[in-house]
Short mmCIF file of C-alpha atoms in Angstrom, two decimals:
data_model
loop_
_atom_site.label_atom_id
_atom_site.label_comp_id
_atom_site.label_asym_id
_atom_site.label_seq_id
_atom_site.Cartn_x
_atom_site.Cartn_y
_atom_site.Cartn_z
CA MET A 1 7.60 -47.09 -8.54
CA SER A 2 7.63 -48.87 -6.20
CA LYS A 3 4.64 -50.15 -3.73
CA GLY A 4 5.58 -48.02 -1.05
CA TYR A 5 5.45 -44.74 -3.32
CA GLU A 6 2.11 -46.26 -5.35
CA GLU A 7 0.66 -45.94 -1.63
CA ILE A 8 1.16 -42.59 -0.85
CA LYS A 9 0.90 -41.70 -4.09
CA GLN A 10 -2.79 -42.44 -3.59
CA LYS A 11 -3.22 -40.94 -0.23
CA LEU A 12 -1.65 -37.35 -1.40
CA ARG A 13 -4.56 -36.08 -3.45
CA GLY A 14 -7.12 -32.87 -2.49
CA SER A 15 -6.70 -30.28 -0.84
CA ILE A 16 -3.02 -29.80 1.02
CA CYS A 17 -3.12 -26.89 2.95
CA PRO A 18 0.40 -24.71 2.66
CA VAL A 19 -0.37 -23.62 6.70
CA ILE A 20 0.69 -20.38 7.66
CA THR A 21 3.61 -19.91 10.36
CA PRO A 22 2.55 -17.83 13.30
CA PHE A 23 4.06 -15.71 15.15
CA LYS A 24 3.41 -13.69 18.56
CA GLU A 25 4.08 -9.99 18.96
CA ASN A 26 7.37 -10.03 19.86
CA TYR A 27 8.15 -12.30 16.23
CA GLU A 28 8.90 -15.59 18.02
CA ILE A 29 7.04 -18.65 16.64
CA ASP A 30 3.88 -19.19 18.25
CA PHE A 31 3.42 -23.08 18.23
CA GLU A 32 0.48 -23.21 20.43
CA LYS A 33 -1.48 -21.39 17.57
CA GLN A 34 0.33 -23.57 14.98
CA SER A 35 -1.29 -26.74 16.10
CA GLU A 36 -4.87 -24.63 16.53
CA LEU A 37 -4.42 -23.94 13.14
CA ILE A 38 -3.66 -27.55 11.92
CA GLU A 39 -6.52 -28.38 13.84
CA PHE A 40 -8.69 -26.08 12.17
CA GLN A 41 -7.54 -27.59 8.96
CA LEU A 42 -8.33 -30.96 10.19
CA GLU A 43 -12.09 -30.00 11.42
CA ASN A 44 -12.91 -29.08 8.38
CA GLY A 45 -11.92 -32.28 6.03
CA THR A 46 -8.24 -30.55 4.55
CA HIS A 47 -6.82 -33.91 2.94
CA GLY A 48 -3.49 -33.18 4.08
CA ILE A 49 -0.76 -30.63 5.64
CA SER A 50 2.06 -28.90 4.64
CA VAL A 51 4.31 -26.13 6.29
CA THR A 52 7.38 -24.14 5.42
CA GLY A 53 6.14 -23.35 1.66
CA THR A 54 5.79 -19.67 0.06
CA SER A 55 2.87 -19.22 2.98
CA GLY A 56 4.78 -20.34 5.78
CA GLU A 57 7.73 -17.44 5.27
CA PRO A 58 10.83 -19.81 5.49
CA SER A 59 12.86 -17.20 4.25
CA SER A 60 12.24 -15.45 7.36
CA LEU A 61 12.87 -18.05 9.24
CA THR A 62 16.77 -19.71 10.53
CA VAL A 63 17.20 -23.28 9.41
CA GLU A 64 16.51 -24.26 13.29
CA GLU A 65 13.29 -22.58 13.23
CA ARG A 66 11.98 -24.76 9.89
CA VAL A 67 13.02 -27.87 11.44
CA GLN A 68 10.62 -27.12 14.96
CA VAL A 69 7.76 -26.26 12.50
CA MET A 70 8.01 -28.99 10.90
CA GLU A 71 8.30 -31.32 14.19
CA ASN A 72 5.40 -29.14 15.79
CA ALA A 73 2.81 -29.97 13.01
CA MET A 74 4.14 -33.35 12.58
CA GLU A 75 3.45 -34.30 16.29
CA THR A 76 0.03 -32.09 15.69
CA ILE A 77 -0.91 -34.34 12.75
CA ASN A 78 -0.26 -37.35 14.43
CA GLY A 79 -0.59 -39.42 11.04
CA ARG A 80 -4.11 -38.27 10.70
CA VAL A 81 -3.89 -37.20 7.16
CA PRO A 82 -0.41 -37.06 5.01
CA PHE A 83 2.13 -34.53 5.77
CA ALA A 84 4.24 -32.97 2.96
CA PRO A 85 6.36 -29.73 4.46
CA GLY A 86 8.33 -27.82 2.50
CA THR A 87 12.27 -28.18 2.53
CA GLY A 88 13.32 -26.32 -0.54
CA SER A 89 15.61 -23.13 -0.19
CA VAL A 90 17.70 -21.41 -2.20
CA ASN A 91 21.14 -23.02 -0.93
CA HIS A 92 21.28 -26.63 -1.71
CA ASP A 93 23.18 -27.74 1.62
CA GLU A 94 20.07 -26.76 3.25
CA THR A 95 17.99 -28.17 1.12
CA VAL A 96 19.40 -31.81 1.47
CA TYR A 97 19.49 -31.07 5.36
CA LEU A 98 16.06 -30.12 5.65
CA THR A 99 14.50 -32.72 3.57
CA LYS A 100 16.61 -35.23 5.30
CA LYS A 101 15.18 -33.93 8.65
CA ALA A 102 11.73 -34.46 6.94
CA GLN A 103 12.62 -37.75 6.04
CA GLU A 104 14.00 -38.64 10.25
CA MET A 105 11.03 -37.13 11.26
CA GLY A 106 8.36 -39.52 9.25
CA ALA A 107 6.69 -37.22 6.73
CA ASP A 108 4.80 -38.28 3.95
CA ALA A 109 6.30 -36.43 1.36
CA ALA A 110 8.47 -33.09 1.02
CA MET A 111 7.82 -30.22 -1.26
CA VAL A 112 11.02 -28.34 -2.45
CA ILE A 113 11.09 -25.03 -4.46
CA VAL A 114 12.94 -24.42 -7.05
CA PRO A 115 15.55 -22.15 -6.12
CA TYR A 116 15.22 -18.52 -5.91
CA TYR A 117 17.00 -15.68 -6.88
CA ASN A 118 20.33 -17.67 -8.50
CA LYS A 119 18.85 -18.70 -11.17
CA PRO A 120 20.86 -21.79 -12.21
CA ASN A 121 20.52 -23.24 -15.52
CA GLN A 122 18.60 -25.96 -16.45
CA HIS A 123 21.00 -28.89 -15.95
CA GLY A 124 22.13 -26.77 -12.40
CA LEU A 125 18.65 -27.69 -11.64
CA TYR A 126 18.52 -30.87 -12.42
CA LYS A 127 21.62 -31.66 -10.52
CA HIS A 128 20.44 -29.92 -7.56
CA PHE A 129 17.19 -32.11 -7.60
CA LYS A 130 18.46 -35.30 -8.35
CA THR A 131 20.72 -35.07 -5.25
CA VAL A 132 18.01 -33.73 -3.37
CA ALA A 133 16.16 -37.07 -4.16
CA ASP A 134 18.85 -39.12 -4.21
CA SER A 135 19.49 -38.25 -0.22
CA VAL A 136 16.26 -39.74 0.80
CA ASP A 137 13.52 -42.48 0.52
CA ILE A 138 10.67 -40.42 1.06
CA PRO A 139 8.77 -38.88 -1.94
CA ILE A 140 9.44 -35.75 -3.37
CA ILE A 141 7.03 -32.98 -4.56
CA ILE A 142 8.54 -30.35 -7.01
CA TYR A 143 7.71 -26.59 -6.51
CA ASN A 144 7.66 -24.99 -9.35
CA ILE A 145 6.62 -21.07 -9.23
CA PRO A 146 8.36 -18.45 -11.49
CA GLY A 147 6.80 -15.86 -10.67
CA ARG A 148 8.67 -16.13 -6.78
CA THR A 149 11.80 -17.92 -8.18
CA ALA A 150 12.21 -15.76 -11.33
CA LEU A 151 12.98 -19.82 -13.13
CA ASN A 152 10.61 -21.88 -14.52
CA MET A 153 11.72 -25.73 -14.38
CA GLU A 154 11.27 -26.39 -18.19
CA VAL A 155 9.03 -29.52 -18.89
CA SER A 156 11.66 -31.50 -20.06
CA THR A 157 13.98 -31.34 -17.09
CA MET A 158 11.24 -32.53 -14.96
CA ALA A 159 10.73 -35.40 -17.24
CA ARG A 160 14.70 -35.94 -16.98
CA LEU A 161 14.24 -36.16 -13.17
CA VAL A 162 10.83 -38.33 -13.05
CA LYS A 163 12.81 -40.66 -15.41
CA ASP A 164 16.40 -40.63 -13.19
CA CYS A 165 14.56 -40.34 -9.52
CA PRO A 166 11.79 -43.14 -8.58
CA ASN A 167 10.88 -40.53 -5.68
CA ILE A 168 9.89 -37.31 -7.48
CA VAL A 169 6.18 -38.09 -7.69
CA GLY A 170 4.83 -35.09 -8.34
CA VAL A 171 4.89 -30.75 -8.76
CA LYS A 172 3.29 -28.19 -7.25
CA GLU A 173 2.56 -25.75 -10.43
CA ALA A 174 1.91 -22.30 -9.43
CA ASN A 175 2.45 -21.66 -12.68
CA LYS A 176 -0.02 -19.32 -14.90
CA ASN A 177 0.89 -21.09 -18.62
CA PHE A 178 -1.83 -23.87 -18.73
CA GLU A 179 -0.02 -25.05 -21.71
CA HIS A 180 3.53 -26.08 -19.71
CA VAL A 181 1.06 -27.60 -17.13
CA ASN A 182 -0.84 -29.76 -19.83
CA ARG A 183 2.68 -30.61 -21.29
CA VAL A 184 3.97 -32.21 -17.80
CA LEU A 185 1.43 -34.67 -17.06
CA LEU A 186 1.67 -35.35 -21.38
CA ASN A 187 5.66 -36.00 -20.47
CA CYS A 188 6.01 -37.03 -16.91
CA GLY A 189 3.17 -39.66 -17.04
CA ARG A 190 -0.44 -38.96 -16.72
CA ASP A 191 -0.44 -41.16 -12.72
CA PHE A 192 2.13 -38.07 -12.11
CA LEU A 193 0.62 -36.04 -8.83
CA LEU A 194 0.13 -32.67 -10.43
CA TYR A 195 -1.03 -29.94 -7.68
CA SER A 196 -2.42 -26.49 -8.41
CA GLY A 197 -0.74 -23.41 -6.93
CA ILE A 198 -3.15 -21.12 -8.87
CA GLU A 199 -6.15 -20.69 -7.20
CA LEU A 200 -8.02 -19.97 -10.15
CA LEU A 201 -6.30 -22.95 -11.75
CA CYS A 202 -7.72 -25.50 -9.06
CA TYR A 203 -10.43 -27.01 -10.79
CA PRO A 204 -9.04 -26.81 -14.24
CA MET A 205 -6.00 -28.80 -13.22
CA LEU A 206 -8.68 -31.52 -11.78
CA ALA A 207 -10.16 -31.78 -15.38
CA ILE A 208 -6.48 -32.65 -17.01
CA GLY A 209 -5.86 -34.91 -14.25
CA GLY A 210 -4.53 -33.45 -11.27
CA ALA A 211 -4.07 -34.74 -8.00
CA GLY A 212 -5.39 -31.64 -5.82
CA SER A 213 -4.27 -28.08 -5.17
CA ILE A 214 -1.58 -26.59 -2.42
CA SER A 215 -3.87 -23.61 -2.23
CA ALA A 216 -3.24 -20.03 0.32
CA THR A 217 -6.84 -19.78 0.29
CA ALA A 218 -7.35 -23.00 2.54
CA ASN A 219 -6.02 -21.31 4.97
CA VAL A 220 -8.90 -18.98 5.42
CA GLU A 221 -11.84 -21.09 3.82
CA PRO A 222 -10.49 -24.91 4.47
CA LYS A 223 -14.00 -26.74 4.07
CA LYS A 224 -14.78 -25.13 0.52
CA VAL A 225 -11.44 -26.00 -0.70
CA ALA A 226 -11.91 -29.52 0.36
CA ASP A 227 -15.33 -29.63 -0.75
CA MET A 228 -14.30 -29.04 -4.13
CA HIS A 229 -12.34 -31.99 -4.25
CA ASN A 230 -14.68 -34.16 -2.71
CA ALA A 231 -17.03 -33.38 -5.26
CA TRP A 232 -14.90 -34.07 -7.96
CA GLU A 233 -14.27 -37.80 -6.72
CA LYS A 234 -17.89 -37.83 -6.55
CA GLY A 235 -17.86 -36.79 -9.97
CA ASP A 236 -20.48 -33.75 -9.29
CA ILE A 237 -19.28 -31.64 -11.97
CA LYS A 238 -22.09 -28.74 -11.29
CA LYS A 239 -20.76 -28.61 -7.91
CA VAL A 240 -17.09 -28.31 -8.32
CA GLN A 241 -18.09 -25.45 -11.15
CA ASP A 242 -20.12 -23.88 -8.65
CA LEU A 243 -17.26 -23.59 -5.72
CA HIS A 244 -14.98 -22.65 -8.33
CA PHE A 245 -16.41 -19.44 -9.42
CA GLU A 246 -18.02 -19.11 -5.27
CA LEU A 247 -14.23 -18.97 -3.93
CA MET A 248 -12.93 -16.63 -6.89
CA ASN A 249 -13.57 -13.61 -4.73
CA LEU A 250 -11.89 -14.51 -2.11
CA ASN A 251 -9.16 -16.28 -4.08
CA ASP A 252 -8.77 -12.64 -5.67
CA VAL A 253 -8.49 -10.56 -2.40
CA LEU A 254 -6.25 -13.04 -0.62
CA PHE A 255 -3.46 -12.41 -3.54
CA LYS A 256 -3.94 -8.40 -3.80
CA ASP A 257 -1.07 -8.57 -1.95
CA THR A 258 2.35 -10.70 -1.49
CA ASN A 259 1.11 -14.01 0.41
CA PRO A 260 0.50 -14.63 3.27
CA ALA A 261 -0.02 -11.01 4.38
CA PRO A 262 -3.51 -10.91 3.32
CA SER A 263 -4.07 -14.38 4.92
CA LYS A 264 -2.48 -13.54 7.97
CA ALA A 265 -4.46 -10.77 7.85
CA ALA A 266 -7.75 -12.67 7.15
CA LEU A 267 -6.91 -15.29 10.31
CA GLY A 268 -5.72 -12.07 12.39
CA MET A 269 -9.74 -10.75 11.50
CA MET A 270 -11.14 -13.95 12.35
CA GLY A 271 -9.43 -14.36 15.86
CA LYS A 272 -7.58 -16.89 14.99
CA ILE A 273 -3.54 -15.89 15.14
CA ASN A 274 -1.93 -12.69 16.07
CA PRO A 275 -1.57 -11.40 12.28
CA THR A 276 2.34 -10.77 12.78
CA LEU A 277 4.75 -11.18 9.86
CA ARG A 278 8.88 -10.54 9.98
CA LEU A 279 10.14 -8.29 8.12
CA PRO A 280 10.65 -7.26 5.53
CA MET A 281 6.82 -8.77 5.23
CA ASP A 282 4.15 -6.55 6.50
CA LEU A 283 0.68 -6.34 6.72
CA PRO A 284 -1.14 -5.11 3.54
CA SER A 285 -2.68 -1.37 3.70
CA LYS A 286 -5.63 -0.51 5.36
CA ALA A 287 -7.65 -0.19 2.22
CA LEU A 288 -6.89 -3.77 1.41
CA GLN A 289 -7.52 -4.68 5.12
CA ASP A 290 -10.98 -3.26 4.94
CA GLU A 291 -11.38 -4.97 1.40
CA ILE A 292 -10.18 -8.29 2.74
CA ARG A 293 -12.87 -8.07 5.91
CA GLN A 294 -15.81 -7.01 3.66
CA THR A 295 -14.97 -9.84 1.42
CA LEU A 296 -14.84 -12.50 4.81
CA LYS A 297 -18.38 -11.25 5.53
CA GLN A 298 -19.59 -12.33 2.35
CA TYR A 299 -18.89 -15.88 2.82
CA ASN A 300 -20.25 -15.71 6.40
CA ILE A 301 -16.76 -15.94 7.97
CA GLU A 302 -16.74 -14.13 11.55
CA ALA A 303 -14.01 -11.02 10.80
CA SER A 304 -15.07 -9.07 13.85
CA TYR A 305 -11.18 -8.77 15.53
CA GLU A 306 -9.33 -6.03 15.08
CA ILE A 307 -5.50 -6.14 13.74
#
């Protein structure tokens, strides 16, 4: 690993918020609101920013819009925290293009999802990621989310990629199989950056040597999510445990419908965005909206806006 990668690896830790993509009522991207959401994150201690990951509805965006969202985020962040946009796609050439764009605009890393729907075999998966990694010099974070992609990157494939691609530095594991997660660090190296994409595993992954989390819940409660990592760094295990359990009800309600619909509903109730999603995504049911509002009140989060 080159010195450059080692330096950024030390920075790419803690709570990296996968910021949602706000839309106006006419479904156009609301770049002003996007910038406000990023400022909200930074004011509350979030350690890094990602956009156009799952929470950012990338499949609802054109390739050009994804570039625009990344550029707006990059400009808003202005070097204050690391920036690692999602650049993956079901389409290989799009993935290469978007990852190159991330490098061109100065992103600190790129997060590349395991391709969804087409279910390549492990060798195809290896070739896809190796080609993407070889096309750029910035660090690559693999995004493994079997529940969305219908495909799991096996530990042996990940370890092979880490061996052959010096800039593949980490993985976001939205994987409920905790045995798999343990074997990732065993086989990819204890310095491999392991991020939790499963909210209830944020603390357990830290306990085995994880680098942090990329949690949708941070969109709604950024301070508590960031504080968990701050407490871990200080060795305050009791506080980490307390925050782990304190966040559980919010984590649960924000995933009772497909992400990011509940998070957008919550942010709408908080008055931070117009909670519009592009079809086929839609807001949660009225019953779940009521549950989200009540849960926000339990966390002393102002939720007085109608959506």
